[in-house]
Amino acid sequence: MRCLVVGGSGLLGSALVRACLASGHEVAATYRTRPGQTADVAWLPLDVRRRDDVDALVAAFRPDVVINAAFRQADWPTTAMGPANVALAVAARGGRLVHVSSDAVFSGAAVHYDETCVPDPITPYGAAKAAAETAVAAIDPAAVIVRTSLIIGDGGSAHETRVRSLATGAAQGVLFTDDVRCPVHVADLAAALLDLAASGHHGVHHVAGPDAMSRYELGRLIALRDGLDPDRLPAGRRAGSGVPGPLDVRLECGMTRGRLRTRVRGAREFLV
């Protein structure tokens, strides 16, 4: 199978590239500023904001599957318009599209959100992700849209880097005790995305870990794994802090779980 990973040099994109190679697929991956480090991959420069460039790349590579993991939190055109450009190119050429979305599309007012829930974002990033979902679904109804939660790796994610900096005194700040998500390991998420790419399913799916926890509790687990003192992590509350964003967002994944071959682990398992 010919797989194109859009945004292949990021944390999730890199895991997707490795998972595709491990499954014996032919892989190309795009990057915006610098290529990834994985060998045996065709690394292709791409700015997803440029519709003609996206169309030309998809036309040249002719992938069977495109997985879009590209985003920039403060860049509406990349996060909202880029997925529309990808969907237009895939719809014109044929093939399977899997688009990665986020739990940021929800406000947290309902706390628990299943795959049928309609986005109600309260941040610009959440609004961009919700707009992308709408565009992808309208352009390519056969596409899979996968909402996920806080992505954790084996030390390489932004949250893990922040935890280490706070625990060692290299940075100031707090980890919120009232900001709750369902962390997912990047390798599990990548495997689940490939499961859905190979399936006949379409529409919205949720892939997140089964353990709901605060960023502070997650930070303590990361510190323990890394041999750091979790008691050195400063705690605080997001409510009243002035930091925008939802508080408690828990993705319910029951429908999706029944369609996956991959077992998605909780943070209390993969961080032990």
Coordinates of C-alpha atoms in Angstrom, one line a residue:
M1 CA 0.0 0.0 0.0
R2 CA 1.3 3.5 -0.9
C3 CA 0.9 5.8 2.2
L4 CA 1.3 9.5 2.3
V5 CA 1.8 11.0 5.8
V6 CA 1.1 14.8 5.7
G7 CA 3.0 16.4 8.6
G8 CA 5.3 13.4 8.8
S9 CA 8.1 15.1 10.8
G10 CA 6.1 15.8 13.9
L11 CA 5.6 13.5 16.9
L12 CA 2.6 11.7 15.5
G13 CA 3.7 11.9 11.9
S14 CA 7.1 10.3 12.8
A15 CA 5.2 7.5 14.6
L16 CA 3.0 7.0 11.6
V17 CA 5.9 6.8 9.3
R18 CA 7.5 4.1 11.5
A19 CA 4.2 2.2 11.7
C20 CA 3.7 2.3 7.9
L21 CA 7.3 1.0 7.3
A22 CA 6.9 -1.7 9.9
S23 CA 3.7 -2.9 8.1
G24 CA 5.6 -3.1 4.8
H25 CA 4.0 -0.1 3.1
E26 CA 5.7 2.3 0.7
V27 CA 5.8 5.6 2.5
A28 CA 6.2 9.3 1.6
A29 CA 5.9 12.0 4.2
T30 CA 5.7 15.7 4.0
Y31 CA 7.4 18.4 6.1
R32 CA 7.1 22.2 6.3
T33 CA 10.5 23.2 7.6
R34 CA 12.8 20.2 8.0
P35 CA 12.5 16.5 7.0
G36 CA 12.2 13.7 9.5
Q37 CA 15.1 11.4 10.4
T38 CA 13.5 8.0 9.4
A39 CA 15.3 6.3 6.5
D40 CA 13.6 4.5 3.6
V41 CA 11.0 7.3 3.3
A42 CA 10.5 9.8 0.5
W43 CA 10.6 13.2 2.4
L44 CA 8.7 15.8 0.4
P45 CA 8.5 19.6 1.3
L46 CA 4.9 20.8 1.4
D47 CA 3.0 23.8 2.7
V48 CA -0.6 22.6 3.1
R49 CA -1.9 26.2 2.8
R50 CA -1.0 26.1 -0.9
R51 CA -3.8 24.2 -2.6
D52 CA -2.0 23.8 -6.0
D53 CA 1.1 22.4 -4.3
V54 CA -1.0 19.8 -2.3
D55 CA -2.8 18.8 -5.5
A56 CA 0.4 18.4 -7.4
L57 CA 2.0 16.3 -4.7
V58 CA -0.9 13.9 -4.4
A59 CA -1.2 13.6 -8.2
A60 CA 2.5 12.8 -8.4
F61 CA 2.7 10.2 -5.6
R62 CA -0.8 8.7 -6.1
P63 CA -1.2 7.3 -2.6
D64 CA -3.7 4.7 -1.6
V65 CA -4.0 6.2 1.8
V66 CA -3.3 9.8 3.0
I67 CA -3.1 10.4 6.8
N68 CA -3.2 14.1 7.6
A69 CA -1.4 14.9 10.9
A70 CA -0.3 18.5 10.0
F71 CA -1.3 21.4 12.2
R72 CA 0.0 24.6 13.8
Q73 CA -1.9 25.8 16.9
A74 CA -1.6 29.5 16.1
D75 CA -2.0 29.2 12.4
W76 CA -5.6 29.1 11.2
P77 CA -4.7 28.6 7.5
T78 CA -2.6 25.5 8.3
T79 CA -5.0 24.0 10.8
A80 CA -8.3 24.8 9.2
M81 CA -7.7 25.4 5.5
G82 CA -4.9 22.9 5.0
P83 CA -7.1 19.8 5.6
A84 CA -9.6 21.1 3.1
N85 CA -6.8 21.3 0.5
V86 CA -5.7 17.8 1.3
A87 CA -9.3 16.5 1.1
L88 CA -9.8 18.2 -2.3
A89 CA -6.7 16.6 -3.6
V90 CA -7.6 13.1 -2.3
A91 CA -11.2 13.4 -3.6
A92 CA -10.0 14.4 -7.0
R93 CA -7.5 11.5 -7.3
G94 CA -9.2 8.7 -5.3
G95 CA -7.8 7.0 -2.3
R96 CA -8.5 6.9 1.4
L97 CA -8.2 9.9 3.7
V98 CA -7.7 9.8 7.5
H99 CA -7.7 13.2 9.1
V100 CA -6.5 13.7 12.7
S101 CA -8.6 16.1 14.8
S102 CA -8.5 16.9 18.5
D103 CA -10.6 17.0 21.7
A104 CA -10.0 20.8 21.5
V105 CA -13.2 21.0 19.4
F106 CA -15.1 20.6 22.7
S107 CA -15.7 23.2 25.4
G108 CA -15.7 20.8 28.3
A109 CA -19.2 21.8 29.4
A110 CA -20.5 18.3 28.9
V111 CA -17.2 16.6 30.2
H112 CA -18.0 13.3 28.4
Y113 CA -18.1 13.3 24.6
D114 CA -18.8 10.4 22.3
E115 CA -18.3 10.2 18.5
T116 CA -21.8 11.7 17.9
C117 CA -21.2 14.9 19.8
V118 CA -21.1 18.2 17.8
P119 CA -18.1 20.5 18.3
D120 CA -18.5 23.6 20.5
P121 CA -15.0 25.0 20.6
I122 CA -14.0 27.9 22.9
T123 CA -10.5 28.6 21.6
P124 CA -9.2 29.7 18.2
Y125 CA -7.3 26.4 17.8
G126 CA -10.4 24.4 18.7
A127 CA -12.4 26.4 16.2
A128 CA -9.8 25.8 13.5
K129 CA -9.9 22.0 14.2
A130 CA -13.8 22.1 14.1
A131 CA -13.7 24.0 10.8
A132 CA -11.3 21.4 9.4
E133 CA -13.6 18.6 10.4
T134 CA -16.5 20.3 8.6
A135 CA -14.5 20.8 5.5
V136 CA -13.2 17.3 5.3
A137 CA -16.6 15.7 5.9
A138 CA -18.2 17.9 3.2
I139 CA -15.5 17.4 0.6
D140 CA -14.9 13.7 1.2
P141 CA -17.8 11.9 2.9
A142 CA -15.8 8.6 2.8
A143 CA -13.0 10.1 4.9
V144 CA -12.2 9.1 8.5
I145 CA -12.0 11.9 11.1
V146 CA -10.2 10.9 14.2
R147 CA -10.4 13.0 17.3
T148 CA -7.7 12.3 19.9
S149 CA -6.5 13.7 23.2
L150 CA -3.1 14.6 24.8
I151 CA -0.5 12.7 22.9
I152 CA 2.4 11.3 24.9
G153 CA 5.5 9.6 23.5
D154 CA 8.6 8.0 25.0
G155 CA 10.0 11.3 26.1
G156 CA 9.5 13.4 23.0
S157 CA 6.2 15.1 23.5
A158 CA 5.8 18.8 24.5
H159 CA 4.1 17.8 27.8
E160 CA 6.9 15.4 28.7
T161 CA 9.5 18.1 27.9
R162 CA 7.6 20.6 30.1
V163 CA 7.4 18.1 33.0
R164 CA 11.2 17.5 32.9
S165 CA 11.8 21.2 32.9
L166 CA 9.5 21.9 35.8
A167 CA 10.9 19.0 37.8
T168 CA 14.5 20.0 37.4
G169 CA 13.8 23.7 38.0
A170 CA 14.8 24.6 34.4
A171 CA 11.4 26.3 33.9
Q172 CA 8.7 28.1 35.9
G173 CA 5.0 27.5 35.9
V174 CA 2.5 24.9 37.2
L175 CA 0.7 21.8 36.0
F176 CA -3.0 22.2 36.3
T177 CA -4.9 19.9 38.6
D178 CA -8.3 20.7 37.1
D179 CA -7.3 20.3 33.4
V180 CA -8.4 16.7 32.6
R181 CA -7.8 14.8 29.4
C182 CA -7.5 11.1 28.3
P183 CA -3.8 10.8 27.3
V184 CA -2.9 8.4 24.5
H185 CA 0.5 6.9 23.6
V186 CA 1.7 8.1 20.2
A187 CA 2.5 4.5 19.0
D188 CA -1.0 3.3 19.9
L189 CA -2.6 6.3 18.1
A190 CA -0.5 5.6 15.0
A191 CA -1.5 2.0 15.0
A192 CA -5.1 2.8 15.4
L193 CA -5.0 5.3 12.6
L194 CA -3.6 2.6 10.3
D195 CA -6.4 0.2 11.5
L196 CA -9.0 2.8 10.4
A197 CA -7.2 3.5 7.2
A198 CA -7.4 -0.2 6.3
S199 CA -11.1 -0.4 7.3
G200 CA -14.2 0.4 5.4
H201 CA -15.4 2.9 8.0
H202 CA -15.9 6.6 7.6
G203 CA -17.0 9.6 9.7
V204 CA -15.9 10.6 13.2
H205 CA -14.0 8.3 15.4
H206 CA -12.4 8.8 18.9
V207 CA -9.0 7.4 19.8
A208 CA -7.9 8.3 23.3
G209 CA -6.7 6.5 26.3
P210 CA -9.1 5.0 28.9
D211 CA -7.5 6.8 31.8
A212 CA -8.9 10.3 32.4
M213 CA -6.4 12.4 34.5
S214 CA -5.2 15.9 35.1
R215 CA -2.1 17.3 33.6
Y216 CA -0.6 17.3 37.1
E217 CA -1.3 13.6 37.7
L218 CA 0.0 12.8 34.3
G219 CA 3.1 14.9 35.1
R220 CA 3.8 12.9 38.3
L221 CA 3.7 9.6 36.3
I222 CA 6.1 11.0 33.7
A223 CA 8.5 12.2 36.4
L224 CA 8.5 8.8 38.1
R225 CA 9.1 7.1 34.8
D226 CA 12.1 9.4 34.1
G227 CA 13.6 9.0 37.6
L228 CA 12.7 12.5 38.7
D229 CA 11.0 13.6 42.0
P230 CA 7.3 14.2 41.3
D231 CA 7.0 16.2 44.5
R232 CA 9.0 18.9 42.9
L233 CA 6.3 19.5 40.3
P234 CA 4.3 22.7 41.1
A235 CA 0.6 22.4 41.0
G236 CA -2.1 25.0 40.2
R237 CA -5.6 25.4 38.8
R238 CA -6.5 26.5 35.3
A239 CA -9.8 27.9 36.5
G240 CA -9.2 31.6 37.3
S241 CA -5.7 31.5 35.9
G242 CA -6.6 33.4 32.7
V243 CA -5.2 30.6 30.5
P244 CA -8.0 30.0 27.9
G245 CA -9.2 26.5 27.1
P246 CA -11.6 23.8 28.2
L247 CA -11.1 22.2 31.6
D248 CA -12.5 18.6 31.7
V249 CA -12.8 16.9 28.3
R250 CA -13.1 13.1 28.2
L251 CA -13.4 11.4 24.9
E252 CA -15.7 8.4 25.0
C253 CA -14.3 5.8 22.5
G254 CA -16.7 2.9 22.8
M255 CA -17.9 2.8 19.2
T256 CA -14.3 3.2 17.8
R257 CA -12.8 0.7 20.2
G258 CA -15.0 -2.0 18.7
R259 CA -13.6 -1.3 15.2
L260 CA -9.9 -1.4 16.1
R261 CA -7.4 -4.2 16.2
T262 CA -5.1 -2.1 18.3
R263 CA -5.5 -2.0 22.0
V264 CA -5.2 1.6 23.1
R265 CA -3.6 1.7 26.6
G266 CA -4.2 4.2 29.4
A267 CA -1.4 6.4 30.8
R268 CA -1.4 4.4 34.0
E269 CA -0.3 1.4 32.0
F270 CA 2.1 2.9 29.4
L271 CA 3.9 5.1 31.9
V272 CA 4.6 2.4 34.4

